[in-house]
Amino acid sequence: MDTVFRALADPTRRSLLDQLFKRDGQSLSALEQRVPMTRFGVMKHLRVLEEAGLVVTRKRGREKLHFLNPVPIRLVHERWVSKYAEPWAAGLSELKKGLEKPTMEKVFEIYIKTTPERLWEAITDSELRSKYTFGVGYESDWMPGSPYNAAAGSFPIAEGENLEVHPPRRLVQSFNALWGDDVKSEGTSRVTFEIEQIEDSCRLTVTHDQLREGANEELYGGWPMVLSGLKTLLETGETLTTPGSLRYARVPESAA
């Protein structure tokens, strides 16, 4: 958290985050044109943001694209802001990003002090997962090509197919939202979980892609809360109260 605060203390780095907030997935050349600084200076600031986890990079052909990662900001929110100003700060976990392409992707990254096996179990075990996914359980045999269903009680939340299953490192799923007509109309997108062990911790990267450009933010806006809850559960054994958990944890059976 100290690293995040230091990264945010510089106005140029905040300006770079603002640029990624306006348009996510930008190259170094594109960002260089948006701030009054040399290419080398922009690279130095981006490196600090990457080290703080505020920016995640992905290779696309010969280009290295930069994505805004709101998870660390959400963690700051949970620790320092929510107890003082929850009503106006809740929007921090729903940062809007868009790409000038027919489809768009959202990348979220978090570090958790756990093992790959324990993290995989938390993603695939229905009882464990419901503790940090707003009371929503996921049922599947977790075999490649098999279906999965997610529900809060008898209220359907999502469904899809396990496209790739490589425990305990990688899980790729199609995703169809079911909780309302507005999200049902968005069609099928894709979610990828990637687990990498780094000494006594794991880096979990969640990529939600194949989203329609301008897709309903409800499809991906909850990921910072989900990942914050996952980190809290695995590191402390406790559950985290979030706006999402308050919305779904007590869905009545008759809601279906």
CSV table of C-alpha atoms in Angstrom, one decimal:
chain,number,residue,atom,x,y,z
A,1,MET,CA,0.0,0.0,0.0
A,2,ASP,CA,3.0,2.3,0.7
A,3,THR,CA,4.1,1.7,-2.9
A,4,VAL,CA,0.7,2.7,-4.2
A,5,PHE,CA,0.6,5.9,-2.2
A,6,ARG,CA,4.1,6.8,-3.5
A,7,ALA,CA,3.1,6.1,-7.1
A,8,LEU,CA,0.0,8.3,-6.8
A,9,ALA,CA,1.9,11.2,-5.1
A,10,ASP,CA,3.4,12.3,-8.4
A,11,PRO,CA,1.1,14.5,-10.6
A,12,THR,CA,2.6,13.2,-13.8
A,13,ARG,CA,1.8,9.6,-12.8
A,14,ARG,CA,-1.7,10.6,-11.9
A,15,SER,CA,-2.0,12.2,-15.3
A,16,LEU,CA,-0.9,9.0,-17.0
A,17,LEU,CA,-3.6,7.1,-15.0
A,18,ASP,CA,-6.1,9.7,-16.1
A,19,GLN,CA,-5.2,9.0,-19.7
A,20,LEU,CA,-5.6,5.3,-19.2
A,21,PHE,CA,-8.9,6.0,-17.5
A,22,LYS,CA,-10.1,7.8,-20.6
A,23,ARG,CA,-8.8,5.2,-23.0
A,24,ASP,CA,-7.4,1.9,-21.8
A,25,GLY,CA,-4.8,-0.3,-23.5
A,26,GLN,CA,-2.5,2.5,-24.8
A,27,SER,CA,1.0,2.0,-26.1
A,28,LEU,CA,4.1,4.0,-24.9
A,29,SER,CA,4.0,6.1,-28.0
A,30,ALA,CA,0.4,7.0,-27.5
A,31,LEU,CA,0.9,8.0,-23.9
A,32,GLU,CA,4.1,10.0,-24.8
A,33,GLN,CA,1.9,12.2,-27.0
A,34,ARG,CA,-0.4,13.0,-24.1
A,35,VAL,CA,2.0,14.3,-21.5
A,36,PRO,CA,4.7,17.0,-21.8
A,37,MET,CA,7.7,14.7,-21.2
A,38,THR,CA,10.3,12.8,-23.1
A,39,ARG,CA,9.8,9.1,-24.0
A,40,PHE,CA,12.4,8.1,-21.4
A,41,GLY,CA,10.6,10.1,-18.7
A,42,VAL,CA,7.2,8.5,-19.5
A,43,MET,CA,8.9,5.0,-19.4
A,44,LYS,CA,10.3,5.8,-15.9
A,45,HIS,CA,6.9,6.8,-14.6
A,46,LEU,CA,5.1,3.8,-16.2
A,47,ARG,CA,7.7,1.5,-14.5
A,48,VAL,CA,6.8,3.0,-11.1
A,49,LEU,CA,3.1,2.5,-11.8
A,50,GLU,CA,3.7,-1.1,-12.9
A,51,GLU,CA,5.7,-1.8,-9.7
A,52,ALA,CA,2.8,-0.5,-7.7
A,53,GLY,CA,0.4,-2.7,-9.6
A,54,LEU,CA,-1.6,0.3,-10.9
A,55,VAL,CA,-0.7,-0.5,-14.5
A,56,VAL,CA,-0.7,-3.9,-16.1
A,57,THR,CA,1.0,-4.5,-19.5
A,58,ARG,CA,0.1,-6.9,-22.3
A,59,LYS,CA,1.9,-7.7,-25.6
A,60,ARG,CA,-0.1,-7.2,-28.7
A,61,GLY,CA,2.1,-8.0,-31.7
A,62,ARG,CA,5.1,-5.7,-31.6
A,63,GLU,CA,3.4,-3.3,-29.2
A,64,LYS,CA,3.3,-3.3,-25.4
A,65,LEU,CA,-0.1,-2.0,-24.3
A,66,HIS,CA,-0.8,-0.5,-20.8
A,67,PHE,CA,-4.0,-1.1,-18.9
A,68,LEU,CA,-5.3,0.6,-15.8
A,69,ASN,CA,-5.6,-1.9,-12.9
A,70,PRO,CA,-8.1,-0.5,-10.3
A,71,VAL,CA,-7.6,-3.3,-7.8
A,72,PRO,CA,-4.9,-1.5,-5.7
A,73,ILE,CA,-7.1,1.6,-5.6
A,74,ARG,CA,-10.0,-0.6,-4.4
A,75,LEU,CA,-7.8,-2.0,-1.6
A,76,VAL,CA,-6.9,1.6,-0.5
A,77,HIS,CA,-10.6,2.3,-0.6
A,78,GLU,CA,-11.5,-0.6,1.6
A,79,ARG,CA,-8.8,0.3,4.2
A,80,TRP,CA,-8.9,4.1,4.3
A,81,VAL,CA,-11.9,5.5,2.5
A,82,SER,CA,-15.0,3.3,3.0
A,83,LYS,CA,-15.2,3.9,6.8
A,84,TYR,CA,-15.2,7.7,6.2
A,85,ALA,CA,-17.0,8.3,2.9
A,86,GLU,CA,-18.4,5.1,1.4
A,87,PRO,CA,-21.3,6.8,-0.5
A,88,TRP,CA,-19.2,8.9,-2.9
A,89,ALA,CA,-16.2,6.6,-3.0
A,90,ALA,CA,-17.9,3.4,-4.2
A,91,GLY,CA,-17.4,4.5,-7.8
A,92,LEU,CA,-13.6,4.0,-7.4
A,93,SER,CA,-14.1,0.2,-8.1
A,94,GLU,CA,-16.0,0.9,-11.3
A,95,LEU,CA,-13.4,2.9,-13.4
A,96,LYS,CA,-14.5,3.3,-17.0
A,97,LYS,CA,-12.1,2.3,-19.7
A,98,GLY,CA,-12.7,2.0,-23.5
A,99,LEU,CA,-10.8,0.9,-26.6
A,100,GLU,CA,-11.3,2.1,-30.1
A,101,LYS,CA,-12.0,-1.5,-31.3
A,102,PRO,CA,-15.2,-3.5,-31.9
A,103,THR,CA,-14.4,-5.4,-28.7
A,104,MET,CA,-12.6,-4.5,-25.5
A,105,GLU,CA,-10.8,-6.2,-22.6
A,106,LYS,CA,-10.4,-5.5,-18.9
A,107,VAL,CA,-7.3,-6.6,-17.0
A,108,PHE,CA,-7.2,-6.9,-13.2
A,109,GLU,CA,-4.2,-8.0,-11.1
A,110,ILE,CA,-3.7,-8.7,-7.4
A,111,TYR,CA,-1.0,-10.3,-5.2
A,112,ILE,CA,-2.2,-12.8,-2.6
A,113,LYS,CA,-0.1,-14.5,0.1
A,114,THR,CA,-1.1,-18.1,-0.6
A,115,THR,CA,-0.2,-21.1,-2.7
A,116,PRO,CA,-1.3,-21.8,-6.3
A,117,GLU,CA,-3.2,-24.9,-5.1
A,118,ARG,CA,-5.1,-23.0,-2.4
A,119,LEU,CA,-5.9,-20.2,-4.8
A,120,TRP,CA,-7.1,-22.6,-7.4
A,121,GLU,CA,-9.3,-24.3,-4.8
A,122,ALA,CA,-10.8,-20.9,-3.8
A,123,ILE,CA,-11.7,-20.3,-7.5
A,124,THR,CA,-13.2,-23.7,-8.2
A,125,ASP,CA,-14.8,-24.7,-4.8
A,126,SER,CA,-18.4,-23.5,-4.8
A,127,GLU,CA,-18.6,-23.0,-1.0
A,128,LEU,CA,-15.3,-21.0,-0.8
A,129,ARG,CA,-16.1,-19.0,-3.9
A,130,SER,CA,-19.5,-17.9,-2.5
A,131,LYS,CA,-17.7,-16.3,0.4
A,132,TYR,CA,-16.1,-13.6,-1.8
A,133,THR,CA,-18.5,-13.5,-4.8
A,134,PHE,CA,-21.4,-11.9,-3.1
A,135,GLY,CA,-22.9,-15.2,-2.0
A,136,VAL,CA,-22.8,-16.6,-5.5
A,137,GLY,CA,-21.8,-20.3,-5.8
A,138,TYR,CA,-20.3,-21.8,-8.9
A,139,GLU,CA,-21.1,-25.4,-9.8
A,140,SER,CA,-19.1,-27.5,-12.3
A,141,ASP,CA,-17.0,-30.6,-12.7
A,142,TRP,CA,-14.2,-28.2,-13.9
A,143,MET,CA,-13.4,-30.4,-16.9
A,144,PRO,CA,-12.5,-28.8,-20.3
A,145,GLY,CA,-15.6,-28.4,-22.4
A,146,SER,CA,-18.0,-28.8,-19.5
A,147,PRO,CA,-20.6,-26.2,-18.4
A,148,TYR,CA,-20.7,-24.2,-15.2
A,149,ASN,CA,-23.6,-22.4,-13.5
A,150,ALA,CA,-23.5,-19.6,-11.0
A,151,ALA,CA,-26.4,-18.7,-8.7
A,152,ALA,CA,-27.3,-17.0,-5.5
A,153,GLY,CA,-29.7,-19.5,-4.0
A,154,SER,CA,-32.0,-20.3,-6.9
A,155,PHE,CA,-31.5,-16.9,-8.5
A,156,PRO,CA,-29.4,-17.4,-11.7
A,157,ILE,CA,-26.3,-15.2,-12.0
A,158,ALA,CA,-24.2,-16.6,-14.9
A,159,GLU,CA,-23.4,-19.6,-17.0
A,160,GLY,CA,-20.8,-20.7,-19.5
A,161,GLU,CA,-18.3,-23.3,-20.6
A,162,ASN,CA,-14.9,-24.2,-19.2
A,163,LEU,CA,-12.8,-23.6,-22.3
A,164,GLU,CA,-9.3,-24.3,-20.8
A,165,VAL,CA,-8.6,-26.0,-17.4
A,166,HIS,CA,-5.0,-26.3,-16.3
A,167,PRO,CA,-4.9,-26.6,-12.5
A,168,PRO,CA,-3.5,-24.8,-10.6
A,169,ARG,CA,-2.3,-22.2,-13.2
A,170,ARG,CA,-4.9,-21.3,-15.8
A,171,LEU,CA,-8.7,-21.3,-16.2
A,172,VAL,CA,-10.5,-19.9,-19.2
A,173,GLN,CA,-14.3,-19.7,-19.3
A,174,SER,CA,-17.0,-18.2,-21.5
A,175,PHE,CA,-19.3,-15.9,-19.6
A,176,ASN,CA,-23.0,-15.2,-20.0
A,177,ALA,CA,-24.6,-12.9,-17.5
A,178,LEU,CA,-28.1,-13.9,-16.4
A,179,TRP,CA,-29.1,-11.5,-13.6
A,180,GLY,CA,-31.0,-9.0,-15.7
A,181,ASP,CA,-32.3,-8.4,-19.2
A,182,ASP,CA,-29.8,-5.6,-19.8
A,183,VAL,CA,-26.8,-7.8,-19.2
A,184,LYS,CA,-28.3,-10.9,-20.9
A,185,SER,CA,-28.4,-8.8,-24.1
A,186,GLU,CA,-24.6,-8.4,-24.0
A,187,GLY,CA,-24.1,-11.9,-25.1
A,188,THR,CA,-21.0,-14.1,-24.5
A,189,SER,CA,-17.7,-12.8,-23.2
A,190,ARG,CA,-14.6,-14.5,-21.8
A,191,VAL,CA,-12.8,-14.6,-18.5
A,192,THR,CA,-9.3,-15.9,-18.0
A,193,PHE,CA,-7.7,-16.6,-14.6
A,194,GLU,CA,-3.9,-16.8,-14.6
A,195,ILE,CA,-2.0,-17.8,-11.4
A,196,GLU,CA,1.8,-17.3,-11.1
A,197,GLN,CA,3.7,-18.1,-7.9
A,198,ILE,CA,6.2,-15.5,-6.8
A,199,GLU,CA,8.1,-16.8,-3.7
A,200,ASP,CA,5.5,-17.0,-0.9
A,201,SER,CA,2.7,-15.3,-2.8
A,202,CYS,CA,0.7,-15.6,-6.0
A,203,ARG,CA,0.0,-13.1,-8.7
A,204,LEU,CA,-3.6,-13.5,-9.9
A,205,THR,CA,-4.4,-11.9,-13.2
A,206,VAL,CA,-8.0,-11.8,-14.4
A,207,THR,CA,-8.7,-10.8,-18.0
A,208,HIS,CA,-12.3,-10.2,-19.0
A,209,ASP,CA,-12.3,-9.8,-22.8
A,210,GLN,CA,-14.4,-10.3,-25.9
A,211,LEU,CA,-16.6,-7.6,-24.4
A,212,ARG,CA,-18.6,-5.4,-26.7
A,213,GLU,CA,-17.2,-1.9,-27.0
A,214,GLY,CA,-19.2,0.1,-24.5
A,215,ALA,CA,-20.6,-3.0,-22.8
A,216,ASN,CA,-22.6,-2.7,-19.7
A,217,GLU,CA,-20.2,-2.0,-16.8
A,218,GLU,CA,-22.0,-4.4,-14.6
A,219,LEU,CA,-20.3,-7.2,-16.5
A,220,TYR,CA,-16.8,-6.3,-15.3
A,221,GLY,CA,-17.3,-3.6,-12.6
A,222,GLY,CA,-17.5,-6.1,-9.8
A,223,TRP,CA,-14.0,-7.6,-10.3
A,224,PRO,CA,-12.2,-5.3,-7.9
A,225,MET,CA,-14.6,-6.2,-5.1
A,226,VAL,CA,-14.4,-9.9,-5.9
A,227,LEU,CA,-10.6,-9.9,-5.9
A,228,SER,CA,-10.4,-7.8,-2.7
A,229,GLY,CA,-12.7,-10.3,-1.0
A,230,LEU,CA,-10.6,-13.2,-2.3
A,231,LYS,CA,-7.4,-11.7,-1.0
A,232,THR,CA,-9.1,-11.0,2.4
A,233,LEU,CA,-10.4,-14.6,2.7
A,234,LEU,CA,-7.2,-16.3,1.9
A,235,GLU,CA,-5.0,-14.1,4.0
A,236,THR,CA,-7.2,-13.6,7.0
A,237,GLY,CA,-9.9,-16.2,6.8
A,238,GLU,CA,-12.5,-13.4,7.1
A,239,THR,CA,-15.1,-12.2,4.6
A,240,LEU,CA,-15.2,-8.7,3.2
A,241,THR,CA,-18.4,-6.7,3.1
A,242,THR,CA,-18.8,-4.9,-0.2
A,243,PRO,CA,-21.7,-3.3,-2.1
A,244,GLY,CA,-21.8,-6.5,-4.2
A,245,SER,CA,-22.1,-8.7,-1.2
A,246,LEU,CA,-24.9,-6.6,0.3
A,247,ARG,CA,-26.8,-6.9,-3.0
A,248,TYR,CA,-26.6,-10.7,-3.6
A,249,ALA,CA,-25.8,-12.4,-0.3
A,250,ARG,CA,-29.5,-12.3,0.8
A,251,VAL,CA,-31.3,-12.9,-2.5
A,252,PRO,CA,-34.5,-14.6,-1.6
A,253,GLU,CA,-35.3,-18.0,-3.0
A,254,SER,CA,-38.4,-16.6,-4.6
A,255,ALA,CA,-36.3,-14.2,-6.7
A,256,ALA,CA,-35.8,-16.8,-9.3
